[in-house]
CSV table of N, CA, C and O in Angstrom, one decimal:
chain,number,residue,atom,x,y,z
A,1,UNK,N,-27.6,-21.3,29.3
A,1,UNK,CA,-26.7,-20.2,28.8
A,1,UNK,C,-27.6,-19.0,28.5
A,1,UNK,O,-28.7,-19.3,28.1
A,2,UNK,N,-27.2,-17.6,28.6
A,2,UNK,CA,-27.4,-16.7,28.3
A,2,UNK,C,-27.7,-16.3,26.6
A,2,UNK,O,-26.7,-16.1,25.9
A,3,UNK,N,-28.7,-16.2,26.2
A,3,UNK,CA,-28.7,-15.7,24.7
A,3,UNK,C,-28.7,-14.3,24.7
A,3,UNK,O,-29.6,-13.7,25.3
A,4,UNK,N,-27.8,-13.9,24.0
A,4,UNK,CA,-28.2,-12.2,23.6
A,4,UNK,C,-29.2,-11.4,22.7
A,4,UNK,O,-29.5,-10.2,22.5
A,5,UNK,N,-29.6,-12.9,21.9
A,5,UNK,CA,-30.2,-12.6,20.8
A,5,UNK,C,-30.8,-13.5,20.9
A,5,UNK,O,-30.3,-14.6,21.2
A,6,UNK,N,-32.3,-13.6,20.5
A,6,UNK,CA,-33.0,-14.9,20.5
A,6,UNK,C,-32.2,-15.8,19.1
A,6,UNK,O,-31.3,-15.6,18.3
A,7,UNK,N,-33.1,-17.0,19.4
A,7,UNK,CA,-32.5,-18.1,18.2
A,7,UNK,C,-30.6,-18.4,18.5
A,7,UNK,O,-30.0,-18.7,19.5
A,8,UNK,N,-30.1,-18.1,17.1
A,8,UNK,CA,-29.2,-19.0,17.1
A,8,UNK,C,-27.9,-17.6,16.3
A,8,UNK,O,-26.8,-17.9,15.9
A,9,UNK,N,-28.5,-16.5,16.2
A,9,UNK,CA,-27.5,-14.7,15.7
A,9,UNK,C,-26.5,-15.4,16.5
A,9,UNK,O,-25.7,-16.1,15.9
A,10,UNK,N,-26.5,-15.2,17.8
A,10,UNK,CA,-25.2,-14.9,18.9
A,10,UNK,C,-24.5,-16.0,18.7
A,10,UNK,O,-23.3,-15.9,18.9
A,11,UNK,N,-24.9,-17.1,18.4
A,11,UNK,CA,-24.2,-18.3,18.3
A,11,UNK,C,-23.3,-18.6,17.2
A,11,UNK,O,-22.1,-18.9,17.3
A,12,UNK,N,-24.2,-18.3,15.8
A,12,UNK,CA,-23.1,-17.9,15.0
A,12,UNK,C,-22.5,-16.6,14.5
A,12,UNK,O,-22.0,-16.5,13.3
A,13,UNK,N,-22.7,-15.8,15.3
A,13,UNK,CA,-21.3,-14.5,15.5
A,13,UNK,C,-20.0,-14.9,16.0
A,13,UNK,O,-18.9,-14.7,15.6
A,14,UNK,N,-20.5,-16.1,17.5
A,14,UNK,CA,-18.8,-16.2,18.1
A,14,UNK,C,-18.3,-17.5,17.5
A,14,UNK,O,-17.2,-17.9,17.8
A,15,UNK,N,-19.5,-18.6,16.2
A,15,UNK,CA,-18.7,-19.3,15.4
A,15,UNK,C,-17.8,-18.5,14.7
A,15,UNK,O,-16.6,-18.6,14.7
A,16,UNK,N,-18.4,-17.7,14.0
A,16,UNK,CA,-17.1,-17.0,12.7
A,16,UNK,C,-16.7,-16.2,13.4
A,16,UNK,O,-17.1,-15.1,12.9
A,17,UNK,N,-16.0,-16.0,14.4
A,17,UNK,CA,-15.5,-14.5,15.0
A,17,UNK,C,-14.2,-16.5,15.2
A,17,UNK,O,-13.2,-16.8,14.5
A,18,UNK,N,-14.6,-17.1,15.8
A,18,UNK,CA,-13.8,-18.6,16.5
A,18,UNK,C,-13.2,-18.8,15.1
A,18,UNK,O,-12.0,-18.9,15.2
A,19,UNK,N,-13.7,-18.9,13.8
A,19,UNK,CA,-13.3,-19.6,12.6
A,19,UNK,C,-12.2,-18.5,12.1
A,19,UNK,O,-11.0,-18.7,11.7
A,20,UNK,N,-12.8,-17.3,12.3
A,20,UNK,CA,-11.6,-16.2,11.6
A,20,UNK,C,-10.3,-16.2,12.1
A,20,UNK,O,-9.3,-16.4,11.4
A,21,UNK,N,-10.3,-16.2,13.9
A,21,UNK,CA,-9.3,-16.4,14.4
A,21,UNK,C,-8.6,-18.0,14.1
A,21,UNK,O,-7.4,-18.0,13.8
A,22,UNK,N,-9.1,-18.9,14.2
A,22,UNK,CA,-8.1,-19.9,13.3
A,22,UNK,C,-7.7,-19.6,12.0
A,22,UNK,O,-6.5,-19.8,11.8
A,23,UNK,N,-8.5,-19.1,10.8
A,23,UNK,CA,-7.8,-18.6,9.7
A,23,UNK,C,-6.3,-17.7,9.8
A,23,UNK,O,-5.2,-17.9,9.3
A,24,UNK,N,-6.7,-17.0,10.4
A,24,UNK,CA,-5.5,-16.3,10.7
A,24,UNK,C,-4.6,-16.9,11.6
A,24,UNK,O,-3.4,-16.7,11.3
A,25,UNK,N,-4.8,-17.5,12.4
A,25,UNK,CA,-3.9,-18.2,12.8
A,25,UNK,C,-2.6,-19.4,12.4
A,25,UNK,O,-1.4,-19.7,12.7
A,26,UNK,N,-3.9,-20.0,11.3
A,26,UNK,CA,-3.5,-21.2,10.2
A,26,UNK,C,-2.2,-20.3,8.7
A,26,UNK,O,-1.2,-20.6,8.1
A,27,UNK,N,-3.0,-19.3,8.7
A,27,UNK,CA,-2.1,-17.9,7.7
A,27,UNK,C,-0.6,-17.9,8.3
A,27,UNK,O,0.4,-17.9,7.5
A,28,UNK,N,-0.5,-18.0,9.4
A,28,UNK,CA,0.7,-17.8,9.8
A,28,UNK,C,1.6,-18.5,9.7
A,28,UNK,O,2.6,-18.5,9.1
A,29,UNK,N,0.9,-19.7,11.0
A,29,UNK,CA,2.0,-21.4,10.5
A,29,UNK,C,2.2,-21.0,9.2
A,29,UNK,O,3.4,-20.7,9.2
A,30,UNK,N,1.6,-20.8,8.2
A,30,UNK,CA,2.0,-21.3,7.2
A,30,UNK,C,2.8,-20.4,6.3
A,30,UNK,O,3.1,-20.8,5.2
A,31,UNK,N,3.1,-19.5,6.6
A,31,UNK,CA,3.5,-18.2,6.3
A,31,UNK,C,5.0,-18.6,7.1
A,31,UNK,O,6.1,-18.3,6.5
A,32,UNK,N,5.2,-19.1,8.3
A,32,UNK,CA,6.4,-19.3,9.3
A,32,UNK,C,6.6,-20.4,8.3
A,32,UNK,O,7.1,-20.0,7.3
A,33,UNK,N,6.4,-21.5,8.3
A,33,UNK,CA,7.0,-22.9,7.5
A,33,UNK,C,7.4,-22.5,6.2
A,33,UNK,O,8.5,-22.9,5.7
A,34,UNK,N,6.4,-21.3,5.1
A,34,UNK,CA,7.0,-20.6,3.8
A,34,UNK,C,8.3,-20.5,4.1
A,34,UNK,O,9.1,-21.1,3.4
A,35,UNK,N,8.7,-19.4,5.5
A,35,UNK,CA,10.1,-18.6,5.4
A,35,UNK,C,11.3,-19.6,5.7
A,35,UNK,O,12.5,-19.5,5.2
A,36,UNK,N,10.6,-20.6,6.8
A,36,UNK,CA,11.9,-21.9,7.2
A,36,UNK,C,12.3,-22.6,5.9
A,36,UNK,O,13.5,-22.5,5.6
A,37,UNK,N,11.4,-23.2,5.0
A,37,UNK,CA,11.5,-23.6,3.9
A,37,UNK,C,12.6,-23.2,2.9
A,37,UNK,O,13.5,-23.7,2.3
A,38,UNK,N,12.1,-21.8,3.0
A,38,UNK,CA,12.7,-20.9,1.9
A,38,UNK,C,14.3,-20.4,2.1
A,38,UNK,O,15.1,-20.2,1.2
A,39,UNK,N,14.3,-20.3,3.8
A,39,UNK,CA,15.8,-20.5,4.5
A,39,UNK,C,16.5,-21.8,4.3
A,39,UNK,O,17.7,-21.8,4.2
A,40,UNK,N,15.7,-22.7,4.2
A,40,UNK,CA,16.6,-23.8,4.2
A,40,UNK,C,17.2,-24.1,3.0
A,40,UNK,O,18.4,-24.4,2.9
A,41,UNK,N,16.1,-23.9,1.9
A,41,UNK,CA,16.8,-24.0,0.2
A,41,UNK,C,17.7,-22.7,0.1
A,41,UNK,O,18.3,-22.9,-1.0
A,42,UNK,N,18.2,-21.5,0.6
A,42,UNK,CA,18.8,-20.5,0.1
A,42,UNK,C,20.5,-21.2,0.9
A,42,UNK,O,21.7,-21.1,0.5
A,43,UNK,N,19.9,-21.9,2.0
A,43,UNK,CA,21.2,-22.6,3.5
A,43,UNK,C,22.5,-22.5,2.6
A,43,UNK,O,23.5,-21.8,2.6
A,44,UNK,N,22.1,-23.5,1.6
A,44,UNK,CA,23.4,-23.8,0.8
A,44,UNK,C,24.4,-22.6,-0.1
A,44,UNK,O,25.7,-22.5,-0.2
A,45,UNK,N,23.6,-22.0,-0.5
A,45,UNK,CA,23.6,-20.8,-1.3
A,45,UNK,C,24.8,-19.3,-0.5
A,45,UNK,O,25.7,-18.6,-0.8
A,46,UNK,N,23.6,-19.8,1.0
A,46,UNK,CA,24.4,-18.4,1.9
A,46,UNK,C,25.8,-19.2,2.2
A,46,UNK,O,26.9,-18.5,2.1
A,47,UNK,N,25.8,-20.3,2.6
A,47,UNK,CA,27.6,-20.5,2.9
A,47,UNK,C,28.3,-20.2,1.9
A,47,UNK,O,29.3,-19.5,2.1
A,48,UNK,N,28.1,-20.6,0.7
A,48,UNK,CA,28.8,-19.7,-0.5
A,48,UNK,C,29.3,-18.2,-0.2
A,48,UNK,O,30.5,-17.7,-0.2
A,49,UNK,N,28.2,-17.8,-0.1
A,49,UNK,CA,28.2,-16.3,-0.1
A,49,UNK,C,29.5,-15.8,1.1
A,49,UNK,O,30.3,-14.9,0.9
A,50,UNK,N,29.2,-16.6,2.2
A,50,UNK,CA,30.2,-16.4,3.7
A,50,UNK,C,31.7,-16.6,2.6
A,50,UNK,O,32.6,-15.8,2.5
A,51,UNK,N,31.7,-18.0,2.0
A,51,UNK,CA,33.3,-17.8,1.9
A,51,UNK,C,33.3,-16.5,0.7
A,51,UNK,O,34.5,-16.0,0.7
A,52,UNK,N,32.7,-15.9,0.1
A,52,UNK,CA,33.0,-15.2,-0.8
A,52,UNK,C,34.0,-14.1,-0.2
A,52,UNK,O,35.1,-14.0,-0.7
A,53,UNK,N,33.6,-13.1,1.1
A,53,UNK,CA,34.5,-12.7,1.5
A,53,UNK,C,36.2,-12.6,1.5
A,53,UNK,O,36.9,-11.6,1.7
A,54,UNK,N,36.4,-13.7,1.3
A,54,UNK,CA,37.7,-13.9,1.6
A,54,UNK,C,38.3,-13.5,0.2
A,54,UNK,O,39.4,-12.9,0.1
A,55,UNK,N,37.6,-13.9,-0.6
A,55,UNK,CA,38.1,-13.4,-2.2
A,55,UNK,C,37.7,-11.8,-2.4
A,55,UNK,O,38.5,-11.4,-3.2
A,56,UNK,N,37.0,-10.8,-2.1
A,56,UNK,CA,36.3,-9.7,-2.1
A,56,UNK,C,37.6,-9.2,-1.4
A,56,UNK,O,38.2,-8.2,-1.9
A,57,UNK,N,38.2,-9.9,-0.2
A,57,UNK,CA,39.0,-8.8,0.8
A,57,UNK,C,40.4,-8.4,-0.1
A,57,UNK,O,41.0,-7.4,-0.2
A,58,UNK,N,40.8,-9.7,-0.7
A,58,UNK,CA,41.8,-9.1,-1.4
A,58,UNK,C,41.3,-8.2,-2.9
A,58,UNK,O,42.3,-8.0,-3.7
A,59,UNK,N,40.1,-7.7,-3.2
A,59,UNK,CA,40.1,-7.1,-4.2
A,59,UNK,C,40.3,-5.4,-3.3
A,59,UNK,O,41.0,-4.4,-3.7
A,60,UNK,N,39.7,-5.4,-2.2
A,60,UNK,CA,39.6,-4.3,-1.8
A,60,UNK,C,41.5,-3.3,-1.0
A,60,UNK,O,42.4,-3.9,-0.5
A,61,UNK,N,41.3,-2.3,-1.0
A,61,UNK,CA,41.9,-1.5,-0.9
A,61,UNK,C,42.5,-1.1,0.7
A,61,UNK,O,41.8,-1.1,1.6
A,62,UNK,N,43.3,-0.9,0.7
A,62,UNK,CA,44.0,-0.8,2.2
A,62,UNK,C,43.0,0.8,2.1
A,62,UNK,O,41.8,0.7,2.4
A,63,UNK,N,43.5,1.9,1.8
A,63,UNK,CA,42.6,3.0,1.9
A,63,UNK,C,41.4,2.9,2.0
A,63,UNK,O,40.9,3.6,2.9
A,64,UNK,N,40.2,1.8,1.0
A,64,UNK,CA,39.0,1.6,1.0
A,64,UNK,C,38.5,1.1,2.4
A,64,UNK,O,37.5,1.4,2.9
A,65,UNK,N,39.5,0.5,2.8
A,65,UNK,CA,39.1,-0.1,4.1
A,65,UNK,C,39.0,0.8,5.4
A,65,UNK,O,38.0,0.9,6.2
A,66,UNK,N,40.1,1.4,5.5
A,66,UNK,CA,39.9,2.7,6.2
A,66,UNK,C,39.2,3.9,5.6
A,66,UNK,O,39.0,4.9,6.4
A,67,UNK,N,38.7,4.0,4.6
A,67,UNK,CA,37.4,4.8,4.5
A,67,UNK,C,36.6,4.1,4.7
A,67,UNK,O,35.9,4.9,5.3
A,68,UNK,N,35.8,2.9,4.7
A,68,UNK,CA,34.4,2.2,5.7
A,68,UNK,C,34.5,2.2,6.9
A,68,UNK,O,33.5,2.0,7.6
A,69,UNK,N,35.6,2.3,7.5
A,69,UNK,CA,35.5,2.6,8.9
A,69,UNK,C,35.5,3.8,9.2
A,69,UNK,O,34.9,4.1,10.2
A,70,UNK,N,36.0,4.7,8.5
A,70,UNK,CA,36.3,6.4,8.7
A,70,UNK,C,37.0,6.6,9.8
A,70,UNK,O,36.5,7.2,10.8
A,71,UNK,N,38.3,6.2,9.8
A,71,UNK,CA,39.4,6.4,10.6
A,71,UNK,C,40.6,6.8,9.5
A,71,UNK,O,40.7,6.3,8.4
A,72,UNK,N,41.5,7.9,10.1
A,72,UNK,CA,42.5,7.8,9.3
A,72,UNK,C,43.6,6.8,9.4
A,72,UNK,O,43.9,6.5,10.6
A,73,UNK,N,44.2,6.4,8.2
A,73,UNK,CA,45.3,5.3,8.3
A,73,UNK,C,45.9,5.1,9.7
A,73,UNK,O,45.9,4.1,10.4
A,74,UNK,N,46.6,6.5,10.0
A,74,UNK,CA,47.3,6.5,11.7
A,74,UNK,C,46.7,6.2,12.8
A,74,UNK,O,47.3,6.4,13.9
A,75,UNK,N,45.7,5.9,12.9
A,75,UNK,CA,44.8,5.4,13.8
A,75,UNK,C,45.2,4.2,14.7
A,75,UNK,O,45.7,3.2,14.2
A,76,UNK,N,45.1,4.3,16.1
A,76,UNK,CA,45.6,3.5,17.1
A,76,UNK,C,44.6,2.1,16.9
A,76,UNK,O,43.6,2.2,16.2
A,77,UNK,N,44.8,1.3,17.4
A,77,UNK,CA,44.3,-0.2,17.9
A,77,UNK,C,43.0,0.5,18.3
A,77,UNK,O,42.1,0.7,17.5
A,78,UNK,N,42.9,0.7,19.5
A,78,UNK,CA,41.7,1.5,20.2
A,78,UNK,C,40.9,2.2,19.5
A,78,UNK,O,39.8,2.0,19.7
A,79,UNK,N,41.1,3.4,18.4
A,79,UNK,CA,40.7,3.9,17.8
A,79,UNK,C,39.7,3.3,16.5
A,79,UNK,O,38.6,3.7,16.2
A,80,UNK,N,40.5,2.2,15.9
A,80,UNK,CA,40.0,1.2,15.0
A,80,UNK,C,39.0,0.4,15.6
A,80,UNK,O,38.0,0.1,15.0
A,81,UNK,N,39.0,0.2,16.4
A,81,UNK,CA,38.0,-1.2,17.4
A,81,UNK,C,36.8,-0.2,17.5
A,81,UNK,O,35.7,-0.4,16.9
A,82,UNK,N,37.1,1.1,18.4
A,82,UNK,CA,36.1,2.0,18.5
A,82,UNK,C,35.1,1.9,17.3
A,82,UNK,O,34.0,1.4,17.4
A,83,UNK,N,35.7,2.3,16.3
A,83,UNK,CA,34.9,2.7,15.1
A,83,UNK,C,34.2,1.6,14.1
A,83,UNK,O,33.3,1.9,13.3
A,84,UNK,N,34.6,0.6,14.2
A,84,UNK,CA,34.9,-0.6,13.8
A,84,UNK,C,32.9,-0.9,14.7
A,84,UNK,O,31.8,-1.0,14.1
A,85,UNK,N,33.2,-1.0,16.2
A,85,UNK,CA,31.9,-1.2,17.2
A,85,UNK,C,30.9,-0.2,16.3
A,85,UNK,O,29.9,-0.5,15.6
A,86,UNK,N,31.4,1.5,16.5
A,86,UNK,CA,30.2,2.0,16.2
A,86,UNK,C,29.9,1.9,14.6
A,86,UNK,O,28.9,2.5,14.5
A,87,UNK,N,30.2,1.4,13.4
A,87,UNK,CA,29.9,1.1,12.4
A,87,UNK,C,28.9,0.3,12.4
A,87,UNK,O,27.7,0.3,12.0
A,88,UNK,N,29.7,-0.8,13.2
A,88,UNK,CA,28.8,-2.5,13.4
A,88,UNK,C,27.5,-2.0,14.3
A,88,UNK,O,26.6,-2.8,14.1
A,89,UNK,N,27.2,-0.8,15.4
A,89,UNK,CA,25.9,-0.4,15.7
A,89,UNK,C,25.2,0.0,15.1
A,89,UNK,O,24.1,-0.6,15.0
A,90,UNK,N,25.6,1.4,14.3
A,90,UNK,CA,24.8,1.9,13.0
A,90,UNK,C,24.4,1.2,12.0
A,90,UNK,O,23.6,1.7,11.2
A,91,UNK,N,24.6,0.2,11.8
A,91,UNK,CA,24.3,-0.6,10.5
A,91,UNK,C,23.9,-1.7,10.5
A,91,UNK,O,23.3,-2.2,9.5
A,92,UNK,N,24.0,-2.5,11.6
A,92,UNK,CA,23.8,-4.0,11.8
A,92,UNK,C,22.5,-4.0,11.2
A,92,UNK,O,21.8,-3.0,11.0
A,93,UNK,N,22.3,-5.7,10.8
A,93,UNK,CA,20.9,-5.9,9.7
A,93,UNK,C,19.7,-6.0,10.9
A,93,UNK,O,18.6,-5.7,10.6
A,94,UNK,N,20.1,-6.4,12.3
A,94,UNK,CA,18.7,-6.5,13.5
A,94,UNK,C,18.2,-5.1,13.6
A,94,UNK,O,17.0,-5.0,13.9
A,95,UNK,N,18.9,-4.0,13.3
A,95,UNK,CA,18.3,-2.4,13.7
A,95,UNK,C,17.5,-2.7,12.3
A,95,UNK,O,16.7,-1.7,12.5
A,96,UNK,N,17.1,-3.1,11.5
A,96,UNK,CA,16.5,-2.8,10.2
A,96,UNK,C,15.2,-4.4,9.9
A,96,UNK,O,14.4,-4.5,8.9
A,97,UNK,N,15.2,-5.0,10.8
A,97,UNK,CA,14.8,-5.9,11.0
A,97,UNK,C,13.0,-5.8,10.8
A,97,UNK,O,12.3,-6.6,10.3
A,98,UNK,N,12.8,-5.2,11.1
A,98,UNK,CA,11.3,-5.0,11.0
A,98,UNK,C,11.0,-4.4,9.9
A,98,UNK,O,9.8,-4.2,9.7
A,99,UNK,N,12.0,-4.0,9.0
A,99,UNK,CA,11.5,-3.1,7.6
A,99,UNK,C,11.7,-4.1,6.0
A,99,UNK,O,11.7,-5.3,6.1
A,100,UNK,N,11.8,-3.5,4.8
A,100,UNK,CA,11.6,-4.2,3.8
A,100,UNK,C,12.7,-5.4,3.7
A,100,UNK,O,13.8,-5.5,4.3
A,101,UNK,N,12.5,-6.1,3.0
A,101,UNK,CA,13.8,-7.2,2.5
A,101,UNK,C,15.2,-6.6,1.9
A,101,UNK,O,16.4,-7.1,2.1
A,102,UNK,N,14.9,-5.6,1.1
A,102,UNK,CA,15.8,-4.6,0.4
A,102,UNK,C,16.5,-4.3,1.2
A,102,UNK,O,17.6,-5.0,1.3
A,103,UNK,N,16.0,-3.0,2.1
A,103,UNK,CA,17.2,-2.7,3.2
A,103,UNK,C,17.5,-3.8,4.4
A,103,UNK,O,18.3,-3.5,5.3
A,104,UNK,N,16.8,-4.9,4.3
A,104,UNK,CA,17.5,-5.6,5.3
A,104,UNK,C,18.6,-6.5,4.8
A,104,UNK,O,19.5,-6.9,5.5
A,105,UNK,N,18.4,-6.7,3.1
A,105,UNK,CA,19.8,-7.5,2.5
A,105,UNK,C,20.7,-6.2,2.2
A,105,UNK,O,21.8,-6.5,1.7
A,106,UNK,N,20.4,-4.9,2.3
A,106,UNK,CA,21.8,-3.9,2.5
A,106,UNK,C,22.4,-4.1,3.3
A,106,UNK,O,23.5,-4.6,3.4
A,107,UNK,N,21.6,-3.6,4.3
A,107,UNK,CA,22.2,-3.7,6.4
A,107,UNK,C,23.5,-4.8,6.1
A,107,UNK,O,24.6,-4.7,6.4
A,108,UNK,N,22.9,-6.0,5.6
A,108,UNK,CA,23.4,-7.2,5.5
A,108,UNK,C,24.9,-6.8,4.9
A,108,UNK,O,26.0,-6.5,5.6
A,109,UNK,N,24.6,-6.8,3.2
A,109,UNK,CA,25.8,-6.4,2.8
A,109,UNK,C,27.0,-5.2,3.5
A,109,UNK,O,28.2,-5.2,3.4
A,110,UNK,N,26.1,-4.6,4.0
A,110,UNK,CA,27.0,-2.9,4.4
A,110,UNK,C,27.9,-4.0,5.4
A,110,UNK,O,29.1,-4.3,5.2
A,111,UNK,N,27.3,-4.3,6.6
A,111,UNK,CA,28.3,-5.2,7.7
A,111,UNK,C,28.8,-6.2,7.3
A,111,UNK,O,29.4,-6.9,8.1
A,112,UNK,N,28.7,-6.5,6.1
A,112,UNK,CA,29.9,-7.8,5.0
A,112,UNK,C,31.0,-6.6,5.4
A,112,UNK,O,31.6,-6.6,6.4
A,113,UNK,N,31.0,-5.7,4.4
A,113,UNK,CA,31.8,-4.7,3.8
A,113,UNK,C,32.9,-4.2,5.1
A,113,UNK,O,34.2,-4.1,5.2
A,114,UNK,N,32.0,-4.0,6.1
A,114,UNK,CA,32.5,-3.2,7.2
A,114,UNK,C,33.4,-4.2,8.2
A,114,UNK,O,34.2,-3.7,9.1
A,115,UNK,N,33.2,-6.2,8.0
A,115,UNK,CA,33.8,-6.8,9.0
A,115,UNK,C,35.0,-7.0,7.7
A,115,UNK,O,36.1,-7.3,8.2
A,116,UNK,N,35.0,-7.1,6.0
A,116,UNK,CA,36.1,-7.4,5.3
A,116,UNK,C,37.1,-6.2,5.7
A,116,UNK,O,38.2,-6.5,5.9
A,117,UNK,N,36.6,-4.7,5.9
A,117,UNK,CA,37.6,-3.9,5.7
A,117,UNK,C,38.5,-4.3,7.2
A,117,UNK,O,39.7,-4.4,7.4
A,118,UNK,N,37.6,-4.5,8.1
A,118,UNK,CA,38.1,-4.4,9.9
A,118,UNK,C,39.4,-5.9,9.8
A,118,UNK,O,40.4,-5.7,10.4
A,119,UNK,N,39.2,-6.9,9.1
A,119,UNK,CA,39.6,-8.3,9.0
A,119,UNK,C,41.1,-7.7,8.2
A,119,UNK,O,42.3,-8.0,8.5
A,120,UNK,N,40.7,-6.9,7.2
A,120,UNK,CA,42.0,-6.4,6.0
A,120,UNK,C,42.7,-5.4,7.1
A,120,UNK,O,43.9,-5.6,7.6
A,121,UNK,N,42.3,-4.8,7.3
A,121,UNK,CA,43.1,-3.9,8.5
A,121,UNK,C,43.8,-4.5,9.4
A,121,UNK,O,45.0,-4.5,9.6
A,122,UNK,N,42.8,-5.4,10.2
A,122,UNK,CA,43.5,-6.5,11.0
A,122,UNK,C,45.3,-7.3,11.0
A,122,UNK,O,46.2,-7.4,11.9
A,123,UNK,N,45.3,-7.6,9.5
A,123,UNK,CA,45.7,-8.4,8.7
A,123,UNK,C,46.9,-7.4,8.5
A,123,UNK,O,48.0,-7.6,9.1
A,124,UNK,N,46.6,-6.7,7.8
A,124,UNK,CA,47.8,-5.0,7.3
A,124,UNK,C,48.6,-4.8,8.3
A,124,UNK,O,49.8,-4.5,8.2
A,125,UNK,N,48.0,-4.9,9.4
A,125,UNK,CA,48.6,-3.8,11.0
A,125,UNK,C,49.1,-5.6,11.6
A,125,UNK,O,48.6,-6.0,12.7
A,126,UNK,N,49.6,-6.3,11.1
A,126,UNK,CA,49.9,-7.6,11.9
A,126,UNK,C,49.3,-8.6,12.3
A,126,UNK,O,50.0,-9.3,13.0
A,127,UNK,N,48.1,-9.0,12.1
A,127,UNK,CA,47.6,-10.0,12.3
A,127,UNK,C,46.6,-9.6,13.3
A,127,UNK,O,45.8,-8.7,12.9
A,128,UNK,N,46.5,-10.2,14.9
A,128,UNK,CA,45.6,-10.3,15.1
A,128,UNK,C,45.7,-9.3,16.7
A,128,UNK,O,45.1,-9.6,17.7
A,129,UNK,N,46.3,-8.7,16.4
A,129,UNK,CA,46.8,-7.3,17.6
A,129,UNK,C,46.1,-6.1,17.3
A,129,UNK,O,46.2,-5.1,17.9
A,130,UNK,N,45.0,-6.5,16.2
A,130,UNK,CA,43.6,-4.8,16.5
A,130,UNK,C,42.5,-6.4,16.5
A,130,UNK,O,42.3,-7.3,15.6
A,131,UNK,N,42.1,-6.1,17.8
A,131,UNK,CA,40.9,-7.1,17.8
A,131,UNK,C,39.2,-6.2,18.4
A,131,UNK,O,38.1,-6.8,18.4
């Protein structure tokens, strides 16, 4: 083999350059198994949270609801769905995904807020004829 350097420099350059890259690599696993972990103990927690909705919808407001969508009350089927999609684009928690936890558990909440009002509207206007 080629030495770059007499003795044994070049040899242990590309051991710890070889050992760093497993450190960091070992940082990760374990940094990934932290978050699964930590998903799995919250698991229970978040279905909770899912049914909460259902109790939140009836505190909220026929008006409130059509102000999170920003349609006015007279608004057609079509019109609702529309706004309803572009809410659910602007806000979804994946567009915010790469940033802090904070605004990613807003994103989160905001599209709670925006599928209870769409569901309450739903519900108001007949069931299931604004989809």
């Amino acid at each position: 083999p080629l030495d770059l350097y007499p003795g044994l420099l070049d040899d242990i350059l590309v051991l710890g350059t070889y050992l760093y890259l497993l450190h960091r690599y070992l940082q990760k696993i374990k940094q990934a198994k932290e978050t699964y972990q930590r998903t799995r103990k919250d698991g229970p927690a978040e279905t909770h949270q899912r049914t909460a909705p259902a109790r939140e919808q009836e505190s909220m407001s026929i008006p409130e609801a059509y102000a999170i969508l920003d349609v006015p009350p007279a608004a057609s089927q079509a019109d609702l769905r529309k706004a309803y999609h572009a809410r659910m684009a602007e806000n979804h928690p994946d567009k915010v995904n790469h940033l802090s936890r904070e605004l990613r558990e807003h994103a989160h909440r905001l599209t709670m807020r925006i599928n209870q009002a769409y569901s309450l509207i739903k519900r108001h206007n007949g069931g299931d004829s604004v989809k």
